[in-house]
Coordinates of C-alpha atoms in Angstrom, one line a residue:
X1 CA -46.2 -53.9 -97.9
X2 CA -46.7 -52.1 -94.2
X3 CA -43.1 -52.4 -93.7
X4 CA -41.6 -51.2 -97.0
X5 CA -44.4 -48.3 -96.5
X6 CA -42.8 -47.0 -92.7
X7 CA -39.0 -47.5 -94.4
X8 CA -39.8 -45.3 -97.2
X9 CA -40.9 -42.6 -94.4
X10 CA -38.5 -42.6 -92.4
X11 CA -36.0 -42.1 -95.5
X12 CA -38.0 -38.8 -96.1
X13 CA -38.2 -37.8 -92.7
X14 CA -34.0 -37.9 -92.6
X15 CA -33.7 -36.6 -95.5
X16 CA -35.9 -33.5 -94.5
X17 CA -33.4 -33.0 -91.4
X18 CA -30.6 -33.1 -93.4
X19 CA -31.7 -30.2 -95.7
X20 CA -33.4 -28.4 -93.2
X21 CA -29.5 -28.1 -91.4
X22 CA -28.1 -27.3 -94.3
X23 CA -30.0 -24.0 -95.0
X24 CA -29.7 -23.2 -91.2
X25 CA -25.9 -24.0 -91.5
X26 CA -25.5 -21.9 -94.6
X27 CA -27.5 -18.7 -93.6
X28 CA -25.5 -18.4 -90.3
X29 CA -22.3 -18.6 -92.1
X30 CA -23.4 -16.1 -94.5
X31 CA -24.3 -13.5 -91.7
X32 CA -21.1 -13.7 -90.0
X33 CA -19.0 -11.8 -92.6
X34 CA -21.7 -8.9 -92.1
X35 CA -21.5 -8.7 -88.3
X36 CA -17.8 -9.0 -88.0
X37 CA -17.7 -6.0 -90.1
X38 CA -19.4 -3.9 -87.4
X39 CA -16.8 -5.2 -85.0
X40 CA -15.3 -2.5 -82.7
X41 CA -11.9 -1.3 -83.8
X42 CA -9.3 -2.7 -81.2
X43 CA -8.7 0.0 -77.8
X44 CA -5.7 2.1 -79.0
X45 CA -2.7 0.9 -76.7
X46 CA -1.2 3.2 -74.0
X47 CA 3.0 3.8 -75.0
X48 CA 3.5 5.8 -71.7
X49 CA 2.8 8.8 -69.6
X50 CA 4.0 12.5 -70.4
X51 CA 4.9 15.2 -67.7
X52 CA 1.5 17.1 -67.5
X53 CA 3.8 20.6 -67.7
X54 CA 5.3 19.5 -71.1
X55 CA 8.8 18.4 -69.5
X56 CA 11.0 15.9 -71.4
X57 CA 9.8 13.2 -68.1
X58 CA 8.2 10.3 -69.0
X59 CA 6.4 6.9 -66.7
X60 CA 5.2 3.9 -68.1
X61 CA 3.1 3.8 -65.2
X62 CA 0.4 6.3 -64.1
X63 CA 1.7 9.0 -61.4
X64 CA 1.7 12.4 -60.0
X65 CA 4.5 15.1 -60.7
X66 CA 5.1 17.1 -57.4
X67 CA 2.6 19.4 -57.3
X68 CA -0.3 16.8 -57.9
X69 CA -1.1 17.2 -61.1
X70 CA -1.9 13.2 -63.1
X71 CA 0.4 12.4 -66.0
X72 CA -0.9 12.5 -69.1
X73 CA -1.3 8.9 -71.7
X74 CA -0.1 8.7 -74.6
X75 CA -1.3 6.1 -77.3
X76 CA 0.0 4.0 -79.5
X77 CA -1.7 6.6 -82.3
X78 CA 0.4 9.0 -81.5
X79 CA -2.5 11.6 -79.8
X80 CA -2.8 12.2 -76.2
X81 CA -5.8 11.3 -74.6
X82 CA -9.2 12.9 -76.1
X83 CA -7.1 15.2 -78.5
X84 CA -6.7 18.0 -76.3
X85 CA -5.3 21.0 -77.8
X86 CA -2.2 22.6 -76.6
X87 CA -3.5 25.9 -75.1
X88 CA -6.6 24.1 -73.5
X89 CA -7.2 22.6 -70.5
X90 CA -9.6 19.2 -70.3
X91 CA -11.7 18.1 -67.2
X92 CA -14.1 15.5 -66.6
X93 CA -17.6 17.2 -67.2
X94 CA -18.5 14.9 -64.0
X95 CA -15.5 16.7 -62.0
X96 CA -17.1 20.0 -63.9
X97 CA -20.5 19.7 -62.0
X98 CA -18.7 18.6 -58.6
X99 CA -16.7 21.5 -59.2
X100 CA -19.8 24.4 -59.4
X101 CA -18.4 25.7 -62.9
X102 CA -20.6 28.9 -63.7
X103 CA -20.4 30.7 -66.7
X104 CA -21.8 33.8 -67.7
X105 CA -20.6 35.6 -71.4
X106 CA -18.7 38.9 -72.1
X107 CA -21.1 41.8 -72.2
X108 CA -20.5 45.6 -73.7
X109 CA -21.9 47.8 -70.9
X110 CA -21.2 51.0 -69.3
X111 CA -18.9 50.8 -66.5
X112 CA -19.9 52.9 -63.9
X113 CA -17.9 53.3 -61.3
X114 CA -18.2 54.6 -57.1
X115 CA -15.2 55.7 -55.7
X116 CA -15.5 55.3 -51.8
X117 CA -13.1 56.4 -49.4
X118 CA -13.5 57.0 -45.5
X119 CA -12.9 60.6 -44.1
X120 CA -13.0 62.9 -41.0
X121 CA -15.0 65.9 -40.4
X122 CA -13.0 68.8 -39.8
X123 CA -14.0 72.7 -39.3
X124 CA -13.5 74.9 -42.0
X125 CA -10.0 76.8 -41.5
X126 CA -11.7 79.9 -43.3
X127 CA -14.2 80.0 -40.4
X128 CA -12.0 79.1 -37.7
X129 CA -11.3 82.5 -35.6
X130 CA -8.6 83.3 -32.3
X131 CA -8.6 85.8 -29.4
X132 CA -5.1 87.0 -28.7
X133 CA -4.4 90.2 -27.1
X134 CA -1.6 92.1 -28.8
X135 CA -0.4 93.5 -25.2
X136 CA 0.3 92.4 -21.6
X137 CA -2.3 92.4 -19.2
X138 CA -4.5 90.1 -17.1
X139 CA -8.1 88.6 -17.4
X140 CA -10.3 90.7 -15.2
X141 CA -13.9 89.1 -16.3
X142 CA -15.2 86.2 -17.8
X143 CA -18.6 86.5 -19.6
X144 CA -18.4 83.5 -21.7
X145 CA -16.8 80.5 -19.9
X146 CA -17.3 77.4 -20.9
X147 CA -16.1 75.3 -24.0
X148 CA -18.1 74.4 -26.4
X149 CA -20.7 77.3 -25.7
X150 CA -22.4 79.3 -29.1
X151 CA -21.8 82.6 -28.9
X152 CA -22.6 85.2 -31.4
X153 CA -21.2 88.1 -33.3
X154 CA -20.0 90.5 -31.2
X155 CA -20.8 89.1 -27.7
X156 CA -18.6 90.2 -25.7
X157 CA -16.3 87.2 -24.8
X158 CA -14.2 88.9 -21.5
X159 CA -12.3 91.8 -20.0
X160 CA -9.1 92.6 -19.3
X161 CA -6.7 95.3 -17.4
X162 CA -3.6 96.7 -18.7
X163 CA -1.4 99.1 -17.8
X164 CA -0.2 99.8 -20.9
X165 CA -3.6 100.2 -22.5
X166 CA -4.3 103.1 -19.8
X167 CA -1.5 104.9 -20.4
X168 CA -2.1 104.4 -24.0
X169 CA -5.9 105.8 -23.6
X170 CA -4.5 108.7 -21.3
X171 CA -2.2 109.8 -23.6
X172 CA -4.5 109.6 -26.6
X173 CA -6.9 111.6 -24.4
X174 CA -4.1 114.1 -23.6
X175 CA -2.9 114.5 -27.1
X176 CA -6.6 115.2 -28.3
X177 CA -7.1 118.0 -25.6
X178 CA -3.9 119.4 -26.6
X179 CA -4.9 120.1 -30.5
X180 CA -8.5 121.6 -29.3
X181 CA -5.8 123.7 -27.2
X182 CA -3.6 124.7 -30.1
X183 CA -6.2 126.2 -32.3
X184 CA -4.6 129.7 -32.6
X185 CA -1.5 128.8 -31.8
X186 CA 1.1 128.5 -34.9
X187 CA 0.8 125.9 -37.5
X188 CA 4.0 124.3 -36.5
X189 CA 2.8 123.6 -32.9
X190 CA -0.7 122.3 -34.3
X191 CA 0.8 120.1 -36.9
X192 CA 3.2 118.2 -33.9
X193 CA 0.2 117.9 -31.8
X194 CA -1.8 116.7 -34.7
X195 CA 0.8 113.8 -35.5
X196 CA 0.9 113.2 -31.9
X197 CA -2.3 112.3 -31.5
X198 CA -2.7 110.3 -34.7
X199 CA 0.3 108.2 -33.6
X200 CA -1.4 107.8 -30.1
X201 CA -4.9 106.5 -32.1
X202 CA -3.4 104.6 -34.5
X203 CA -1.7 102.2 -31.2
X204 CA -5.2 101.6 -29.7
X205 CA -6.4 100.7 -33.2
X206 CA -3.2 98.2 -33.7
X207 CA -4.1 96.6 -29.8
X208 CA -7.9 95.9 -31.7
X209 CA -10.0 98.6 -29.7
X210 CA -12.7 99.0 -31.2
X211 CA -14.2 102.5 -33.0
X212 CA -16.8 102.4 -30.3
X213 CA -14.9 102.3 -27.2
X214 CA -12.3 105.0 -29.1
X215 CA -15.0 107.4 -29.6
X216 CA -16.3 107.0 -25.9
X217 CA -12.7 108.0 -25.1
X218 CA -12.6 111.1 -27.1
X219 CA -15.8 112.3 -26.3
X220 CA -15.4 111.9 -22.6
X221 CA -11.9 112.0 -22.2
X222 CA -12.0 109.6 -19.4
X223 CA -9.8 106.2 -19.8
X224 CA -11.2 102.9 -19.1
X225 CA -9.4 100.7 -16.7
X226 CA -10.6 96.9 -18.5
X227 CA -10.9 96.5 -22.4
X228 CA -13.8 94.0 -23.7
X229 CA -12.7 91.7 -26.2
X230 CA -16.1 90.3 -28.7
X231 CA -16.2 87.9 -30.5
X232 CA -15.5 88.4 -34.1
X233 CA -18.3 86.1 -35.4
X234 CA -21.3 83.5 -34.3
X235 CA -20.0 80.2 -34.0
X236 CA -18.6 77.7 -31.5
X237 CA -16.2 77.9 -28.5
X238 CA -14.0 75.4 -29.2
X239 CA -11.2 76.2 -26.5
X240 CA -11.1 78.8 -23.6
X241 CA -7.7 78.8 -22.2
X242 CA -8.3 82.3 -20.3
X243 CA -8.9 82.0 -16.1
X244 CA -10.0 85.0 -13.9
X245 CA -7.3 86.5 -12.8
X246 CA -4.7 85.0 -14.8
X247 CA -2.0 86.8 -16.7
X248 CA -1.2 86.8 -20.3
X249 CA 1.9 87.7 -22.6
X250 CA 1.2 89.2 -25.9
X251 CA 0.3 87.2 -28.6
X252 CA -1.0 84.3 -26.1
X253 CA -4.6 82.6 -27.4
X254 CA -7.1 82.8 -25.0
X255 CA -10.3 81.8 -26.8
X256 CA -10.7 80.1 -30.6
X257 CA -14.6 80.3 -32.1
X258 CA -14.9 78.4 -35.0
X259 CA -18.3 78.8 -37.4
X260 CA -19.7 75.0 -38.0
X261 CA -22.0 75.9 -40.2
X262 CA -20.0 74.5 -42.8
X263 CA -17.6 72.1 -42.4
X264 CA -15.2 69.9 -44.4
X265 CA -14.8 66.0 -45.0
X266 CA -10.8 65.1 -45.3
X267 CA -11.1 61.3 -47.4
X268 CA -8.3 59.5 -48.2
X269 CA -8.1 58.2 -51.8
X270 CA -6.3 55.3 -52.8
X271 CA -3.8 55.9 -55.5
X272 CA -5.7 54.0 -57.9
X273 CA -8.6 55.6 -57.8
X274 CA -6.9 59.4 -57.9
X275 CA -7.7 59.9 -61.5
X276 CA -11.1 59.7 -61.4
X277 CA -11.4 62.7 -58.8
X278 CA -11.9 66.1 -60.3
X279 CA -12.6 69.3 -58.5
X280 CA -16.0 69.9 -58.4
X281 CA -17.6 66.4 -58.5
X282 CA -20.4 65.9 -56.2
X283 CA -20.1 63.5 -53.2
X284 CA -22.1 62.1 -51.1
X285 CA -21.3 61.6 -47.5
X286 CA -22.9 59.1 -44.8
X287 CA -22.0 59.5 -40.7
X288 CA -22.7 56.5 -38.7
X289 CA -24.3 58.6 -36.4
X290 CA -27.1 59.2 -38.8
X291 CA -27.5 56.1 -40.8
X292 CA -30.8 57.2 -42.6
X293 CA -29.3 60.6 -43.5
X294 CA -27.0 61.4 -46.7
X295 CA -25.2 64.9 -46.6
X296 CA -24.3 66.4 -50.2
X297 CA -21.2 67.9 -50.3
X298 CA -18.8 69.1 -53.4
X299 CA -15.1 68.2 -53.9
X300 CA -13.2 71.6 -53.7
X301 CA -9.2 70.3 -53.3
X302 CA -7.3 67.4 -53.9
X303 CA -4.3 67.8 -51.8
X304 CA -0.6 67.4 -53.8
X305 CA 1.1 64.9 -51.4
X306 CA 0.3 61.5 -51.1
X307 CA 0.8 59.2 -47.4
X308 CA 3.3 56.9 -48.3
X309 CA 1.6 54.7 -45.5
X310 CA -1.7 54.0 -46.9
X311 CA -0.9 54.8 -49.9
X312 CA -3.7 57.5 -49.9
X313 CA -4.2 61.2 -51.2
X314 CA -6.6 63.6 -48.8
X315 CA -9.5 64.9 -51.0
X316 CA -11.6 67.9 -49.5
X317 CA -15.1 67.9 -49.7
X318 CA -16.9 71.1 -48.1
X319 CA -20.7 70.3 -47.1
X320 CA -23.4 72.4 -45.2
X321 CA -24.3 71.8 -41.5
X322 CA -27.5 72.3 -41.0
X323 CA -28.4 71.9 -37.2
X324 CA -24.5 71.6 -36.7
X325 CA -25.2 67.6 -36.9
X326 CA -21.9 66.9 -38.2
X327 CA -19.0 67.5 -35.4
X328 CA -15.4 68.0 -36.1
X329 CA -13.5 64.4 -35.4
X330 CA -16.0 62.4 -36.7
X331 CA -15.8 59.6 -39.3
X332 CA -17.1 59.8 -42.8
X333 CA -17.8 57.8 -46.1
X334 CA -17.3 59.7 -48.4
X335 CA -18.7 58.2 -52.3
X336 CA -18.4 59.3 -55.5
X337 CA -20.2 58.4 -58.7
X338 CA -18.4 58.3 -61.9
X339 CA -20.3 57.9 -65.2
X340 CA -18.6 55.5 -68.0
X341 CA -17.6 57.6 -71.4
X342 CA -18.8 54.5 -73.5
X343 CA -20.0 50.7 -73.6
X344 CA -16.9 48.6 -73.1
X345 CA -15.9 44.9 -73.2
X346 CA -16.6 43.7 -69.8
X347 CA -16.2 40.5 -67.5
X348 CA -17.3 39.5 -63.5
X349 CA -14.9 40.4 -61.3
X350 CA -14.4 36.8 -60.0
X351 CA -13.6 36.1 -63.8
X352 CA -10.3 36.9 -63.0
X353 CA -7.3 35.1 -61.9
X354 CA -4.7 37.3 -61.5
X355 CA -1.1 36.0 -60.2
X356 CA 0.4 39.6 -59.6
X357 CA 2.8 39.5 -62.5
X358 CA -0.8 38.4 -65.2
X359 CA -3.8 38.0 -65.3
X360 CA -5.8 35.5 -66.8
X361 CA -9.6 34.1 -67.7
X362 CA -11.0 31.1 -68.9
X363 CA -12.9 30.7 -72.3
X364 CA -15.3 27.7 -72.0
X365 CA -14.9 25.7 -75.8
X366 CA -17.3 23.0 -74.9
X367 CA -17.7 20.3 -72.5
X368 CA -15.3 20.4 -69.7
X369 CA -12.9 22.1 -72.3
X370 CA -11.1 25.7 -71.3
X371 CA -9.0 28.0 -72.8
X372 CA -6.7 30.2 -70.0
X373 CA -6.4 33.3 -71.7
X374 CA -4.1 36.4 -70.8
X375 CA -6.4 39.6 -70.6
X376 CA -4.7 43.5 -70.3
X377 CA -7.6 45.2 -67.8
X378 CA -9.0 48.6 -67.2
X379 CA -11.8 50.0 -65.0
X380 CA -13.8 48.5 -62.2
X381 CA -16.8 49.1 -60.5
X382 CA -17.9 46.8 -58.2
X383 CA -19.1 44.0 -59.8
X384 CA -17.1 44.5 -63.5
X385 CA -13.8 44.9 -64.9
X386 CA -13.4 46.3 -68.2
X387 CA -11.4 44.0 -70.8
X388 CA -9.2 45.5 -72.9
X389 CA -7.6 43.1 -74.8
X390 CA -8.1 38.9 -74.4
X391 CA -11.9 38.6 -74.8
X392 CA -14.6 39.7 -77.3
X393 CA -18.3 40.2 -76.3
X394 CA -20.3 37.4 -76.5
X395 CA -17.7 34.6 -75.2
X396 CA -18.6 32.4 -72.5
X397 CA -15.7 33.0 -69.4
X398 CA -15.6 30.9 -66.3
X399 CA -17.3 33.6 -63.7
X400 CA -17.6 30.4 -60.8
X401 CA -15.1 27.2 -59.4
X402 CA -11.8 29.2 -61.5
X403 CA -9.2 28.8 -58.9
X404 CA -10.6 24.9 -58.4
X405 CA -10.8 24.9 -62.2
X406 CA -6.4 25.7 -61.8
X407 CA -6.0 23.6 -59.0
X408 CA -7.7 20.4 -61.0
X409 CA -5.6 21.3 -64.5
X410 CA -2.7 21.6 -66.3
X411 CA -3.7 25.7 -66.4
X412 CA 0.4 26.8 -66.5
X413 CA 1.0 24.7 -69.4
X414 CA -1.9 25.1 -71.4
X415 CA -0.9 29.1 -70.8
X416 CA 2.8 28.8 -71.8
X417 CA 1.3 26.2 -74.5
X418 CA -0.9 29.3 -76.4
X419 CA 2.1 31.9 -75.3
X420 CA 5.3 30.4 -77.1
X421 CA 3.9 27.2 -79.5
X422 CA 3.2 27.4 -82.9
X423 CA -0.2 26.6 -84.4
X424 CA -1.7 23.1 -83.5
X425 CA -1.6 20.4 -86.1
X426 CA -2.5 16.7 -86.2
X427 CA 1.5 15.7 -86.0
X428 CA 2.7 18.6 -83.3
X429 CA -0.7 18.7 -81.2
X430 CA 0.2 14.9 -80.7
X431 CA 2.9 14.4 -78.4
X432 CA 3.7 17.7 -76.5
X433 CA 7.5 16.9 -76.2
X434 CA 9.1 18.5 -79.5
X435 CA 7.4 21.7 -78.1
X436 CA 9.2 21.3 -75.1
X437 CA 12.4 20.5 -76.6
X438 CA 12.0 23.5 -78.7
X439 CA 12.1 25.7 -75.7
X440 CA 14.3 24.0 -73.7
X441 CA 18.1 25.0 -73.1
X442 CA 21.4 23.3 -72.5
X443 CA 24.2 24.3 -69.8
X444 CA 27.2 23.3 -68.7
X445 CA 27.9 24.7 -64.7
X446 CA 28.5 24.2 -61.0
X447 CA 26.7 23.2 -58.0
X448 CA 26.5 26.0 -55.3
X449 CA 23.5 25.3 -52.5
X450 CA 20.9 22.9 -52.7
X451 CA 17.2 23.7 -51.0
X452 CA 15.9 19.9 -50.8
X453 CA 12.7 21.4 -49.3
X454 CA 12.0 24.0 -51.9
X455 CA 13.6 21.8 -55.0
X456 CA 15.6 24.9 -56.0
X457 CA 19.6 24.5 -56.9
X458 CA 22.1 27.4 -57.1
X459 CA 24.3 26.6 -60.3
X460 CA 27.0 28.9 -61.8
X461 CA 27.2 28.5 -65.3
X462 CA 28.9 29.6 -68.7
X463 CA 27.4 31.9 -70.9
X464 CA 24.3 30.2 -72.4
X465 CA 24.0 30.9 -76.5
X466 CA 20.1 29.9 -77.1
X467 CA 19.3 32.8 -74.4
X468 CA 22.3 34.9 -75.2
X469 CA 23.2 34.9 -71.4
X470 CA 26.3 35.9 -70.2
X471 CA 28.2 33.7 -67.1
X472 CA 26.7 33.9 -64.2
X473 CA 25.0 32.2 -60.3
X474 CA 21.4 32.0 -60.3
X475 CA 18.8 29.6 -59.0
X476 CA 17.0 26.7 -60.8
X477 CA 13.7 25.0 -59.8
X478 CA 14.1 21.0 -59.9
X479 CA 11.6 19.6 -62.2
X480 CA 11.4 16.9 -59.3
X481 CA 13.4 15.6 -56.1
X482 CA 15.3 12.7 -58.1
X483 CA 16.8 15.2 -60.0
X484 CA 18.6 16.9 -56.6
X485 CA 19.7 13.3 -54.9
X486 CA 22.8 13.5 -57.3
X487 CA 23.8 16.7 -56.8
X488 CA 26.1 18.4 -54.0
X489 CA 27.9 21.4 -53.6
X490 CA 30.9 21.7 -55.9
X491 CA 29.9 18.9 -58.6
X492 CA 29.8 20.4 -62.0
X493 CA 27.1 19.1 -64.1
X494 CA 25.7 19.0 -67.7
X495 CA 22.0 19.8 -66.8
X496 CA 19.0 21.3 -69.4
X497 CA 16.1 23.6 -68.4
X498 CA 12.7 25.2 -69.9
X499 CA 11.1 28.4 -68.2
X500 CA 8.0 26.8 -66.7
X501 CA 6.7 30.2 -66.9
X502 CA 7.5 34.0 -67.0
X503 CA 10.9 34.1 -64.7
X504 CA 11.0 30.2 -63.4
X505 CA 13.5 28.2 -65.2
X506 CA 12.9 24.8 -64.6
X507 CA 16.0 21.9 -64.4
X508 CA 14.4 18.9 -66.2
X509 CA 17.7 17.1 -66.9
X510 CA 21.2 16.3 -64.9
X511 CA 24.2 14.4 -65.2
X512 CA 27.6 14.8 -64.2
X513 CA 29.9 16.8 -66.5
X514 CA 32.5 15.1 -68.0

């Protein structure tokens, strides 16, 4: 009985086993279905490698066109790698922070601008005053004779003999005696001596002797031997060429005074700036001489010729000289403040990439994505540039790391990419070749010079219908080396091109004609 008993258990025991395996068979099987349907879609598979500047080039392998830039993949989807669009530019957010990237958005603001421009000081010419006997004679006495010495108005200056101014005196004396002679004679005689001595007077006026030494003449009748020539106002010597003893020939200059009690500031303008001057604008002018002092002056001229070397106009400014500080020869900044007419659309300064023939900024659209953009300017003050066209306010523009930001992207194509293609769409955005082919052109010509170096080819070719080109020689950029190791002078070829960008034509295609 003891042994049928432990039999009969052990049949349960198994049997138990065998169920419990079952159900733990059975609800694994039945949760498989469920997690293979969570399964990660299969990686997309890579079909090749496009030119990153949209040329008809392809790799099947990763590389580097000639200037650096990492081909792009292409999937077996048919969609380049993260979808970028056509007219943007993608970089790694990683390479973004390595990179400094800054942004800062568009603002409306008014664009006040300072015009600066360095300048001389120079005397006034309306104050500038010259000594020069109108006769022959020689310097008898010097009473002031040192340059650079003040005088004042009137002081006398020096003295000088001349022959011809005594005979002049003696005969003005003679004729004045001879009409206080000729009172009863006829009126005949009294009129010739009148006009006589009238002609006499009226030559010491013309050789500047002055009404006071004239009437001591005709009072006393006596002739001076020297003339004393004053000086005709207060102001500076600024050059003494008169010696003691020394002869001089009418007309010579023997002393110049010039009044510095108000001086001018000649600036040179740049050209660009020109427009902004107006006569009458206050300036304000700083001399390194005085570094804590500002001088307020007032633009009175702006000069009609322009110095084809510096590409500068001279703009006067005329400024008071108080305690004659400022002296003739010395440099100036000369600064102008120009008030804005309105709030306009306005961007940093370092916003700006400008290749001489463009220029353009960059529109952040999200991570590590940028938009080039091709922006018409206006004003600038120092740290702004008015927009005109290309931005709105309120857009985020690259303001830090731009020209790295170039450097690390595709930046011409994605600029030729928003210039020429048509609107992005899930079948065009794609692949980037049918835009390429839509702007590319097909030649027939012949091989003139090659520049191996420089990758450029001389071709003449026929006339050209898709550019409505005439015949002609001109040079082509090589989309790469291999496409130059066929070629040599004289071969004529069958050869396609795109332009790359405003004025490059690119070769992206050779063969030998047939």
């Amino acid at each position: 009985m003891k042994q049928g008993a432990g039999i009969a258990l052990g049949v349960i025991v198994v049997a138990l086993a065998a169920g419990g395996g079952y159900w733990v068979g059975h609800r694994d099987t039945g949760l498989q279905p469920q997690a293979s349907a969570v399964t990660a879609p299969p990686a997309k598979k890579i079909l090749y490698y496009r030119n990153p500047m949209g040329l008809s080039d392809t790799s099947p392998t990763p590389k580097k066109d000639p200037m650096g830039m990492d081909y792009i993949a292409v999937f077996s989807g048919g969609a380049d790698e993260e979808q970028t669009p056509a007219n943007q530019i993608k970089i790694s957010t990683e390479k973004v922070q390595k990179l400094g990237v800054r942004t800062e958005a568009a603002q409306l603001r008014a664009l006040d601008k300072t015009v600066r421009a360095a300048g001389r000081i120079e005397p006034d010419e309306r104050r500038l005053f010259t000594i020069a006997p109108k006769f022959e004679g020689y310097v008898e006495r010097l009473h002031v004779n040192v340059t650079g010495q003040p005088v004042a108005k009137g002081q006398p200056l020096f003295e000088v003999y001349s022959p011809e101014l005594v005979s002049a005196q003696r005969e003005y004396a003679v004729a004045v005696q001879g009409v206080t002679a000729l009172k009863g004679a006829s009126s005949q005689a009294q009129t010739g001596m009148q006009q006589l001595a009238q002609s006499s007077l009226q030559r010491l006026k013309n050789w500047d002797i002055s009404d006071e030494q004239i009437k001591a003449l005709t009072q006393s009748g006596a002739t001076q031997r020297t003339l004393t020539f004053r000086s005709p106002a207060s102001g500076i010597v600024m050059e003494k060429k008169a010696v003691q003893g020394m002869r001089f020939m009418p007309g010579e200059v023997l002393y110049q005074v010039a009044d510095l009690s108000h001086v001018w500031v000649i600036a040179d303008v740049f050209e660009q700036d020109l427009g902004l001057v107006k006569n009458g604008a206050k300036a304000q002018v700083r001399i390194n001489a005085y570094p804590d002092k500002i001088f307020a002056g007032t633009v009175t001229y702006v000069y009609p010729t322009l110095k084809a070397e510096t590409r500068t106009v001279p703009v006067r400014v005329e400024l008071a000289n108080p305690g004659l500080l400022l002296k003739p020869g010395m440099f100036a900044q000369m600064e102008m403040q120009i008030a804005a007419a309105g709030p306009v659309v306005t961007v940093p300064v370092s916003a700006v990439i400008d290749s001489g023939t463009r220029q353009i900024v960059l529109i952040e659209k999200g991570a590590g994505r940028f938009e080039p953009r091709e922006v018409k300017l206006g004003a600038r003050s120092d740290s702004y540039v008015e927009v005109r066209d290309g931005v709105k306010d309120g857009e985020l523009v690259v303001v830090a790391a731009n020209f790295l930001i170039d450097a690390e992207s595709n930046l011409k194509a994605a600029v030729g990419g928003f210039a020429s293609a048509a609107p992005a769409t899930p079948a065009s955005a794609a692949v980037a070749a049918p835009a390429a082919k839509a702007t590319s052109h097909q030649a027939v010509g012949t091989v003139q010079e090659l520049d191996a170096k420089a990758l450029t080819v001389s071709i003449s070719h026929g006339a050209i219908a898709s550019l409505k080109w005439p015949a002609m020689t001109m040079e082509f950029k090589a989309a790469n080396a291999a496409l130059l190791n066929a070629l040599k002078p004289g071969a004529k070829v069958d050869f396609e091109f795109v332009e790359r960008q405003r004025g490059e034509w690119v070769i992206t295609s050779v063969k030998p004609a047939p």
